[in-house]
Coordinates of C-alpha atoms and ligand atoms in Angstrom, one line a residue:
X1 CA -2.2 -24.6 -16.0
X2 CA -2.9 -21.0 -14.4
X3 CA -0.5 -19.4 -12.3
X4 CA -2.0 -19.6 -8.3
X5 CA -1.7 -16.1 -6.7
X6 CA -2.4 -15.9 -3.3
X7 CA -3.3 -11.8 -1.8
X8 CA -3.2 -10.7 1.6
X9 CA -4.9 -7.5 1.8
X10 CA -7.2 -8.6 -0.7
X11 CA -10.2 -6.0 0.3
X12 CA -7.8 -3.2 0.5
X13 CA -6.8 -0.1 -2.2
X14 CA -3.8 -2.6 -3.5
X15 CA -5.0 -5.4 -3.8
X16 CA -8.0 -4.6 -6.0
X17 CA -5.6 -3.3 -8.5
X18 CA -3.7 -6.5 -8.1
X19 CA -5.8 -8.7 -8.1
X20 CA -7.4 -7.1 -11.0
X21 CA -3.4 -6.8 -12.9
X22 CA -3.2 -10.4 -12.2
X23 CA -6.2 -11.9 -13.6
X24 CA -5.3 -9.8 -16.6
X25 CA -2.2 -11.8 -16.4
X26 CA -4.3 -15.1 -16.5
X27 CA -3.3 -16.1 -13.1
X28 CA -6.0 -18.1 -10.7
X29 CA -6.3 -15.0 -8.1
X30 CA -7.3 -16.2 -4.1
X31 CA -7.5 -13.2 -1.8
X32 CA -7.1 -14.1 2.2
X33 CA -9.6 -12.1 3.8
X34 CA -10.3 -12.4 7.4
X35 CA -13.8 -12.0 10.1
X36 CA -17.3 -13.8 9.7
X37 CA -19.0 -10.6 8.1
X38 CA -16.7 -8.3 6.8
X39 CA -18.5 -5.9 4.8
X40 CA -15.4 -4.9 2.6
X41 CA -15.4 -8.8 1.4
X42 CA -18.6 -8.7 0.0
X43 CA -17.9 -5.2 -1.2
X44 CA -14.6 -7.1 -2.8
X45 CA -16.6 -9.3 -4.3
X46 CA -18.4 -7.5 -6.2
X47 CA -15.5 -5.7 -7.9
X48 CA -13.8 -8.5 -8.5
X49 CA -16.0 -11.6 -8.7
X50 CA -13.4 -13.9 -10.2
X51 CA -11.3 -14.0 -7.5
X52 CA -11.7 -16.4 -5.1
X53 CA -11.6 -15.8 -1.1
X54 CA -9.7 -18.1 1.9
X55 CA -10.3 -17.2 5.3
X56 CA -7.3 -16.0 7.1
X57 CA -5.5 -14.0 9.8
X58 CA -2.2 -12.4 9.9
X59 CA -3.1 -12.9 13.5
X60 CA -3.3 -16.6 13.3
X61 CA -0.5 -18.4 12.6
X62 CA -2.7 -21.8 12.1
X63 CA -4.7 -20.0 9.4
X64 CA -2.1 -18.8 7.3
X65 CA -0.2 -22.7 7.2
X66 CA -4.0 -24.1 6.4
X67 CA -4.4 -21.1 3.1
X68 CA -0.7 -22.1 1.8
X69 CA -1.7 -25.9 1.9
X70 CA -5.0 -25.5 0.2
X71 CA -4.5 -22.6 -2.0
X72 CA -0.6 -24.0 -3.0
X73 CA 0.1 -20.6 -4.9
X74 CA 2.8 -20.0 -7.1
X75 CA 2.9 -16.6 -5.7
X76 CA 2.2 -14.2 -2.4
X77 CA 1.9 -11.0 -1.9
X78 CA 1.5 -9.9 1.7
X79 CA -0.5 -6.6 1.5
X80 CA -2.3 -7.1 4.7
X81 CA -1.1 -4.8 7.7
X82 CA -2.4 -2.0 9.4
X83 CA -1.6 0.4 7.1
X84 CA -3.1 3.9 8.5
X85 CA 0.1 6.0 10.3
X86 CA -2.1 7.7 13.2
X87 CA -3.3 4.5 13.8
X88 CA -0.1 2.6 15.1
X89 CA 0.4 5.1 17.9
X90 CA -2.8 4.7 19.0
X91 CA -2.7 0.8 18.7
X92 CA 0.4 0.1 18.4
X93 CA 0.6 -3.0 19.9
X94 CA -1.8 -4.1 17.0
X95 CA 0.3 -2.9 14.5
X96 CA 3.5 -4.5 15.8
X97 CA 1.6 -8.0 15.6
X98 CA -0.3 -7.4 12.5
X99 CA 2.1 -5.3 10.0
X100 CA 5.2 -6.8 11.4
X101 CA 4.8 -10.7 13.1
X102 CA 2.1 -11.2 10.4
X103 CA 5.1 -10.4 8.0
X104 CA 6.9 -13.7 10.3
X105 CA 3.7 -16.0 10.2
X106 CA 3.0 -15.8 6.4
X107 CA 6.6 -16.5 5.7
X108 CA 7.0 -19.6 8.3
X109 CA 2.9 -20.5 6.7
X110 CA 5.6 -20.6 3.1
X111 CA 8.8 -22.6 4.5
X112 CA 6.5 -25.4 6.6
X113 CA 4.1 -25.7 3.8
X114 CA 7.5 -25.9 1.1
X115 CA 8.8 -28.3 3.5
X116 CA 12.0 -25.4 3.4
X117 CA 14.8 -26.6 6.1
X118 CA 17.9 -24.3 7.8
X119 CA 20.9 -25.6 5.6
X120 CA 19.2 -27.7 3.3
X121 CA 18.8 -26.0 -0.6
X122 CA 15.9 -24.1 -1.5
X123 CA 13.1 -26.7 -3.5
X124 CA 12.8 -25.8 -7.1
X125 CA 9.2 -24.2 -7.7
X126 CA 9.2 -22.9 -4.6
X127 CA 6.6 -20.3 -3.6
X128 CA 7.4 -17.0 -4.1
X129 CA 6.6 -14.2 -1.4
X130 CA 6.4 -10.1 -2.2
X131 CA 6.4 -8.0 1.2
X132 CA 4.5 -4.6 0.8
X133 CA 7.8 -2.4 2.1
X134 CA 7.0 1.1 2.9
X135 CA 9.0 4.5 2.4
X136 CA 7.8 5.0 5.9
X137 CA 10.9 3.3 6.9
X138 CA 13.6 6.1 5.9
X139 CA 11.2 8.5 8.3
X140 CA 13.9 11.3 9.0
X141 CA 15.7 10.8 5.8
X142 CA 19.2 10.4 5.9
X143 CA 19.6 11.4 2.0
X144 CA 17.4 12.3 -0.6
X145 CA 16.3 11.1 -2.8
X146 CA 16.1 7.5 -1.3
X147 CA 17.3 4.5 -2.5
X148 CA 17.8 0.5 -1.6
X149 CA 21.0 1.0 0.4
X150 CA 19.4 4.3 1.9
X151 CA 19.6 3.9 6.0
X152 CA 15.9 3.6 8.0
X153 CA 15.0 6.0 10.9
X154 CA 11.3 5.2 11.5
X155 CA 9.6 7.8 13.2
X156 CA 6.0 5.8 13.4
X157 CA 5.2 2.7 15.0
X158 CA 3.8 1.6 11.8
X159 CA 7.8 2.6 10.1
X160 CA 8.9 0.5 12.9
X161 CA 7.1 -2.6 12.4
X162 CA 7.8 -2.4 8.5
X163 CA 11.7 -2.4 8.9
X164 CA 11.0 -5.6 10.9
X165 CA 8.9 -7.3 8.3
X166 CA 11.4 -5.6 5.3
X167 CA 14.4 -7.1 7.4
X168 CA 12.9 -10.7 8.1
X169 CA 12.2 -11.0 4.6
X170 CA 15.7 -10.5 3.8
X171 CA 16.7 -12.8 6.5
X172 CA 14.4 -15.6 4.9
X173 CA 16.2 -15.2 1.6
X174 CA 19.6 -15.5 3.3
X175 CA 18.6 -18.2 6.1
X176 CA 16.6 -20.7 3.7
X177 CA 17.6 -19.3 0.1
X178 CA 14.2 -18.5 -0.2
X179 CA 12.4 -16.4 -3.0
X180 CA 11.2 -13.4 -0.9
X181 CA 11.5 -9.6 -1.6
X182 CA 10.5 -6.3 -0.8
X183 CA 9.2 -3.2 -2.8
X184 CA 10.2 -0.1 -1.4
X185 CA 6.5 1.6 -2.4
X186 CA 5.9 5.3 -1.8
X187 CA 2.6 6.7 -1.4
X188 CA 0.4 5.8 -3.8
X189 CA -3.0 6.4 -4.3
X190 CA -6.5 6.2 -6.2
X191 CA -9.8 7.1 -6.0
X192 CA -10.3 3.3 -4.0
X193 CA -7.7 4.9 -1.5
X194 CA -9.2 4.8 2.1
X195 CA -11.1 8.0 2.8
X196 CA -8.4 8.5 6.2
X197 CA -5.6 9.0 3.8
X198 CA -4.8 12.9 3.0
X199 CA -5.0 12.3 -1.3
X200 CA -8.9 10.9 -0.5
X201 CA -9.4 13.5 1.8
X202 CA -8.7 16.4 0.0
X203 CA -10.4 14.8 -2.9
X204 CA -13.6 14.2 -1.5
X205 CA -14.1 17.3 0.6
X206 CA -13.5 19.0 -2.7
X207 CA -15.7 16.9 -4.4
X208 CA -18.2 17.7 -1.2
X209 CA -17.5 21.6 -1.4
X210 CA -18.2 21.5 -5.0
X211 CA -21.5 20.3 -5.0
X212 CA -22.3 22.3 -1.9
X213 CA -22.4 19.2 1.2
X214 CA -19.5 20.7 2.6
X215 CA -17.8 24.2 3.4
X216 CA -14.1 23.7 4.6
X217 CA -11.3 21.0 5.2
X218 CA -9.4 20.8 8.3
X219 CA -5.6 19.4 7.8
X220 CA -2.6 19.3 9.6
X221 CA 0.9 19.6 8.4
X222 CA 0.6 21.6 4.9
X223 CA 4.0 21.5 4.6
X224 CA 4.5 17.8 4.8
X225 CA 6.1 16.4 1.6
X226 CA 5.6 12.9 -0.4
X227 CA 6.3 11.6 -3.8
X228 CA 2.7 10.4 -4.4
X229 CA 2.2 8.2 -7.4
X230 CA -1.2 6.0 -8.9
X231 CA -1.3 2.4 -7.0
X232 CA -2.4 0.9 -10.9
X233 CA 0.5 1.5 -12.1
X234 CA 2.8 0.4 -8.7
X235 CA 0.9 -2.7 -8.6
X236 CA 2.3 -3.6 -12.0
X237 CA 6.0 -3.4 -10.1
X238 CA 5.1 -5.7 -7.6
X239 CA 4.3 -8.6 -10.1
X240 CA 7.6 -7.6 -12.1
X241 CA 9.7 -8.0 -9.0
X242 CA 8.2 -11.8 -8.8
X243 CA 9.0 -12.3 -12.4
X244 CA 12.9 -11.2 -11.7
X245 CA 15.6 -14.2 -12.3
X246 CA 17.3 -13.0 -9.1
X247 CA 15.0 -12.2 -5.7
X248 CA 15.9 -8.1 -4.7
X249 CA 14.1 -5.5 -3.2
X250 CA 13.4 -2.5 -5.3
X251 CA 12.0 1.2 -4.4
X252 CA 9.5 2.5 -6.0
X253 CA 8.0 6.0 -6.8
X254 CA 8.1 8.6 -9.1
X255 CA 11.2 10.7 -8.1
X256 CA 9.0 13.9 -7.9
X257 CA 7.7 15.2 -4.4
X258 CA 5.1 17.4 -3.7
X259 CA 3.5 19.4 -0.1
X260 CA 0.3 18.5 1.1
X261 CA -0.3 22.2 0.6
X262 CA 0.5 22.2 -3.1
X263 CA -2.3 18.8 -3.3
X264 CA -5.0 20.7 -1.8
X265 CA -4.3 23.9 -4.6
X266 CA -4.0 21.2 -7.1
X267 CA -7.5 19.3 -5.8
X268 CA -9.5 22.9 -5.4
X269 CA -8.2 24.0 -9.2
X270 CA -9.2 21.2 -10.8
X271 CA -13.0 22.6 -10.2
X272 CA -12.0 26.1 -10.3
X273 CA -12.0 27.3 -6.5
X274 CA -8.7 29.0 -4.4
X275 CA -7.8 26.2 -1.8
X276 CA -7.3 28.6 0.3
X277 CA -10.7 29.9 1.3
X278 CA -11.4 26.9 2.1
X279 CA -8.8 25.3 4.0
X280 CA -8.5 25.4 7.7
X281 CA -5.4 23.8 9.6
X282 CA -5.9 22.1 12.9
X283 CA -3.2 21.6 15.1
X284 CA -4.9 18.0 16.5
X285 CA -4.1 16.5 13.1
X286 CA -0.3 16.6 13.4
X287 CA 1.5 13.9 14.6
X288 CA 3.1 13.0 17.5
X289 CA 6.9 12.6 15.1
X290 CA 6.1 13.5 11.2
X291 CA 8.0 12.5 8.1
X292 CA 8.7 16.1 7.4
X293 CA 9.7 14.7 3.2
X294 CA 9.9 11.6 0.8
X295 CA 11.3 11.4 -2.7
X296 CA 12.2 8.2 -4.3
X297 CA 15.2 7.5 -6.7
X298 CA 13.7 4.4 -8.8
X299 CA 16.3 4.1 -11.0
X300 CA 16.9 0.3 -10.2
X301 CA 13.6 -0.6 -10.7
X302 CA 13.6 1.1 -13.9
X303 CA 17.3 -0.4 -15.5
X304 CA 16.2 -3.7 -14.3
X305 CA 12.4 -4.4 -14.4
X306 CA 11.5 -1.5 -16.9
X307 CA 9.3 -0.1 -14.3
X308 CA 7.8 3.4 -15.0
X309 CA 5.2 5.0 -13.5
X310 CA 2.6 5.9 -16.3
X311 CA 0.1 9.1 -14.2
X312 CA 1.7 12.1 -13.1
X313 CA 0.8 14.0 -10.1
X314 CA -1.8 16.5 -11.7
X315 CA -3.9 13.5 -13.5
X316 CA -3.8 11.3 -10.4
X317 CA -5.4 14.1 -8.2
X318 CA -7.9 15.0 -11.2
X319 CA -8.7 11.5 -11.6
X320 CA -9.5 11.5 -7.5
X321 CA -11.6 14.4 -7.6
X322 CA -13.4 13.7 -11.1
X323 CA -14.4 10.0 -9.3
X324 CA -15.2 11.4 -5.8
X325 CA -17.7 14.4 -8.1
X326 CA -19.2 11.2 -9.8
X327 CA -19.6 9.1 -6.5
X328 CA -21.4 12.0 -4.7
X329 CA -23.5 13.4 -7.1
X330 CA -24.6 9.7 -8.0
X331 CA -26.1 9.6 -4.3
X332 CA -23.1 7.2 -3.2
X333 CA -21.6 7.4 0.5
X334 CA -18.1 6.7 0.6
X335 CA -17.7 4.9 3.9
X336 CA -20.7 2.6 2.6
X337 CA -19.5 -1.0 1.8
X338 CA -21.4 -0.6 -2.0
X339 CA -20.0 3.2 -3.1
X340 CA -17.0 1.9 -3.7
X341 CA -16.1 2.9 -7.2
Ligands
LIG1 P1 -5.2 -0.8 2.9 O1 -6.1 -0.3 1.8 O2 -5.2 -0.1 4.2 O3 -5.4 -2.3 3.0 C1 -5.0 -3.0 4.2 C2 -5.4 -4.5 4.1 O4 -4.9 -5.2 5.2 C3 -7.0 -4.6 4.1 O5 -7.3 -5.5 3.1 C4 -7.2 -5.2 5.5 O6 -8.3 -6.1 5.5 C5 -5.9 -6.1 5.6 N1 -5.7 -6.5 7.0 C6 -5.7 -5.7 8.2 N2 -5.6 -6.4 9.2 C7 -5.4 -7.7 8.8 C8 -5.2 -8.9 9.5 N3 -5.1 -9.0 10.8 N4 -5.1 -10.1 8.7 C9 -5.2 -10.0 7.4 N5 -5.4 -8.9 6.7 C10 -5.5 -7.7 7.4 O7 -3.7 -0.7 2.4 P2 -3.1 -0.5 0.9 O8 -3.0 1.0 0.6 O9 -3.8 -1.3 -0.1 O10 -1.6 -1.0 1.1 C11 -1.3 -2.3 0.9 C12 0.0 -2.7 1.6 O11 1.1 -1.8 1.2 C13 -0.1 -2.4 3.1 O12 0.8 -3.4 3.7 C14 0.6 -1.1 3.3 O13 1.1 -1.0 4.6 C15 1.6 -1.1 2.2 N6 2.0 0.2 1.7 C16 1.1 1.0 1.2 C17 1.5 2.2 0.6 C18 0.4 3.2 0.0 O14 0.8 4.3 -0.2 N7 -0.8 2.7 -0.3 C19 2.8 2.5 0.5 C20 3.8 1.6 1.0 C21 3.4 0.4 1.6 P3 -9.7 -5.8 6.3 O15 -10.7 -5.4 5.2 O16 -10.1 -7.1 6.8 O17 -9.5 -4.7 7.3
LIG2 O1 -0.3 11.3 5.2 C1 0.0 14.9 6.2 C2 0.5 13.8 7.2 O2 -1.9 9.6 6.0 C3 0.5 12.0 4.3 C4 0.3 5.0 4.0 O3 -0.2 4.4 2.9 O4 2.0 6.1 2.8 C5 0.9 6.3 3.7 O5 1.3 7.0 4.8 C6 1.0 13.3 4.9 C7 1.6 13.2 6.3 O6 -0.1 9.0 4.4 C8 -3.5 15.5 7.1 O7 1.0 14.4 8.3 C9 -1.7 16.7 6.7 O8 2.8 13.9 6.4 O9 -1.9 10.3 3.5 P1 -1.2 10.0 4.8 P2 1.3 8.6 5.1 O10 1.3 8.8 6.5 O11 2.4 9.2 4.2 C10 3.1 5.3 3.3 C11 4.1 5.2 2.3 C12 2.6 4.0 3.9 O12 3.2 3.0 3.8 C13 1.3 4.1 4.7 O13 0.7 2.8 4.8 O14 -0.1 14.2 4.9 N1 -1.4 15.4 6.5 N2 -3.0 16.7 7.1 C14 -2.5 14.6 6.7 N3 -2.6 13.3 6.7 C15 -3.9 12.8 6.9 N4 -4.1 11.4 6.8 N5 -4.9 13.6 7.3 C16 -4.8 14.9 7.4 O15 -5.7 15.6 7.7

C-alpha cells in the first residue's frame, strides 16, 4: 500500500515542490488547506491535481484531530504558518497562534489520534511529524556559520514564534518518544516564491523593467545577507529527515551567503542592465530589528542524509527572472490565482 502524506501549507511555495517530490515518491499526497474559497486552493489544484485536499486550520484545534483520524498519514509535514517577516510585527498576535500554537495543535492532533500517553512507550508505526524550522531563529547570530547546537536570538516575532514550535517539537520527542523533527531551512526560493519575498521581487521587477511595465525598484536593507538556496532541492531534505533511523533536527542551506545588493546586480545582469540605474532604496522598507547575516554550515545533513543542494545562487536567480520574463510577456499577472507558473 502507498505511503499517506499529510501537508500543511499545501497552497504555499513548499509545499508544491513537496507535494510534487512526494508523489514522485509514490506516496498518497493530502494537503490541509483551510477557508470556504480560497483562491490559492483551486490554483493548487490545478498544479497538482493528484493530491487530495482536507479542510483544516492551524487555528482549530478540532480540525486538525478530525484530518489525522481521516487522512491516518504515515507522515506530516507542518509547512503552514505565517511565513512573511514584516508581517508578524504587524500581526503578531496572529503569528504567535498560527506559526507557533499551530506548531502545539498539529502535534497534540498526532499524540490523541496515536493514542500516545506521558510515560507509556511510543506505538510502533507511529506517525511521523517534520516542523518547517527557520534560520530566522539565530537572528543576531552568535557564530557563523550556524549549526544545530548554534544559540537562537530571534529578532522578529515570526523568529520568536519558530523557536517555540522548534522547541515543542523537541519536547514531544523527549516527553512521548515521539517521531518529530525539525529542519533548520534557510531561505529558499523559486519562481512560485510569494511575490512579498525580496528573491521574487527583484525578479519580477526586472522581468517588468525588461519588458518596459516598470522603471525602478524600491528596497530596503542592501546590505542585508542570506544563504539563499532553490526550495526543489530543500524539499528533498525534508522527506530525508523522515526516512532517518533516528528522529534529529538538521540545518539546511548551502553554506554560501550573499547581500541583497549583490541579488539585485545578479537579477539586472542576467538581461543585461546595471542594477544600479534602476534601484532606489527606501528607508520604509527596513525593519523595525533586521537579521543583518545568515550562512549555514550543513555539514550534518550532508554526512548523514547525503543532502546537497543541486542550483547555485546564479542559476537560481536566472531561473527567477527567465520564469517571471515568461510569465509577463505571456500576459500572466502574478498576484492572479491562475499565473502561477
Ligand atoms: P508560504 O509560501 O508563505 O506558505 C505558507 C502556507 O501556510 C500557505 O499554504 C498558507 O495557506 C498556510 N497557512 C497560513 N495560515 C494558515 C492557517 N491558519 N492554517 C493552515 N495553513 C495556514 O511559505 P513557504 O515559503 O512555502 O514556507 C513553508 C514553511 O517553511 C513555512 O512554515 C515557513 O515559515 C517555513 N520556512 C520557509 C523558509 C523559506 O525560505 N521559504 C525558510 C525557513 C522556514 P493559505 O493559502 O491558506 O494562506
Ligand atoms: O527578506 C531584505 C530584508 O523577506 C530577506 C522567509 O521565508 O526566510 C524568509 O525570511 C532580506 C531581509 O526573507 C527588501 O530586510 C531588503 O534582510 O525575502 P525576505 P526573510 O525575512 O529572510 C526565512 C528563513 C523564513 O523562515 C521566512 O519565512 O531582504 N530586504 N529590501 C527586503 N525584503 C523584502 N521582503 N522586501 C524588500 O523590499
Amino acid at each position: 500500500m502507498a505511503r499517506r502524506a499529510l501537508i500543511t501549507g499545501i497552497t504555499g511555495q513548499d509545499g508544491s515542490y513537496l507535494a510534487e517530490h512526494l508523489l514522485d515518491q509514490g506516496y498518497e499526497v493530502w494537503g490541509l488547506a483551510r477557508g470556504q474559497a480560497n483562491p490559492r486552493v483551486s490554483r493548487m489544484r490545478k498544479l497538482l491535481s493528484d493530491v487530495q485536499v482536507v479542510r483544516g486550520d492551524l487555528l482549530d484545534q478540532g480540525s486538525l484531530i478530525s484530518a489525522v483520524e481521516r487522512v491516518r498519514p504515515d507522515e506530516v509535514y507542518n509547512l503552514g504558518a505565517i511565513s512573511f517577516v514584516p508581517m508578524s510585527w504587524e500581526q503578531a498576535e496572529l503569528t504567535a497562534e498560527v506559526t507557533g500554537m499551530g506548531v502545539l495543535r498539529m502535534l497534540e492532533a498526532i499524540r490523541v489520534c496515536s493514542g500516545v500517553s506521558r510515560g507509556a512507550a511510543a506505538p510502533s508505526g507511529q506517525i511521523r511529524f517534520y516542523q518547517a524550522s527557520s534560520s530566522e531563529m539565530f537572528g543576531q547570530v552568535t557564530e557563523t556559520p550556524q549549526n544545530e547546537r548554534t544559540a537562537f536570538h530571534p529578532r522578529s516575532p515570526y523568529g520568536v514564534a519558530k523557536a517555540y514550535g522548534h522547541f515543542l517539537t523537541q519536547n514531544y520527542r523527549e516527553s512521548y518518544g515521539m517521531y518529530a523533527v525539525s529542519g533548520i531551512l534557510f531561505n529558499h526560493e523559486s519562481p512560485r516564491r510569494g511575490a512579498e519575498f525580496v528573491t521574487r521581487k527583484v525578479s519580477l521587477a526586472v522581468a517588468r523593467i525588461k519588458l518596459g511595465m516598470a522603471t525602478e525598484l524600491r528596497l530596503g536593507n542592501l546590505e542585508a545577507r542570506r544563504d539563499w538556496g532553490y526550495a526543489g532541492d530543500y524539499v528533498k531534505a525534508m522527506h530525508l529527515m523522515l526516512q532517518a533511523d533516528v528522529p534529529e533536527d538538521y540545518v539546511i542551506g548551502t553554506g554560501h551567503m550573499k547581500s541583497v545588493r549583490e541579488l539585485a546586480e545578479a537579477a539586472f545582469d542576467a538581461v543585461g542592465l546595471d542594477w544600479e540605474q534602476y534601484v532606489v532604496t527606501d528607508q520604509k522598507l527596513h525593519r523595525p530589528a533586521e537579521v543583518d547575516l545568515l550562512c549555514a554550515d550543513p555539514k550534518k545533513a550532508r554526512t548523514q542524509l547525503g543532502w546537497e543542494p543541486r542550483v547555485s545562487f546564479d542559476e537560481l536567480v536566472a531561473m527567477m527572472v527567465e520564469s517571471d520574463l515568461r510569465l509577463l510577456a505571456d500576459g500572466g499577472d502574478p498576484d492572479q490565482d491562475s499565473s502561477w507558473p
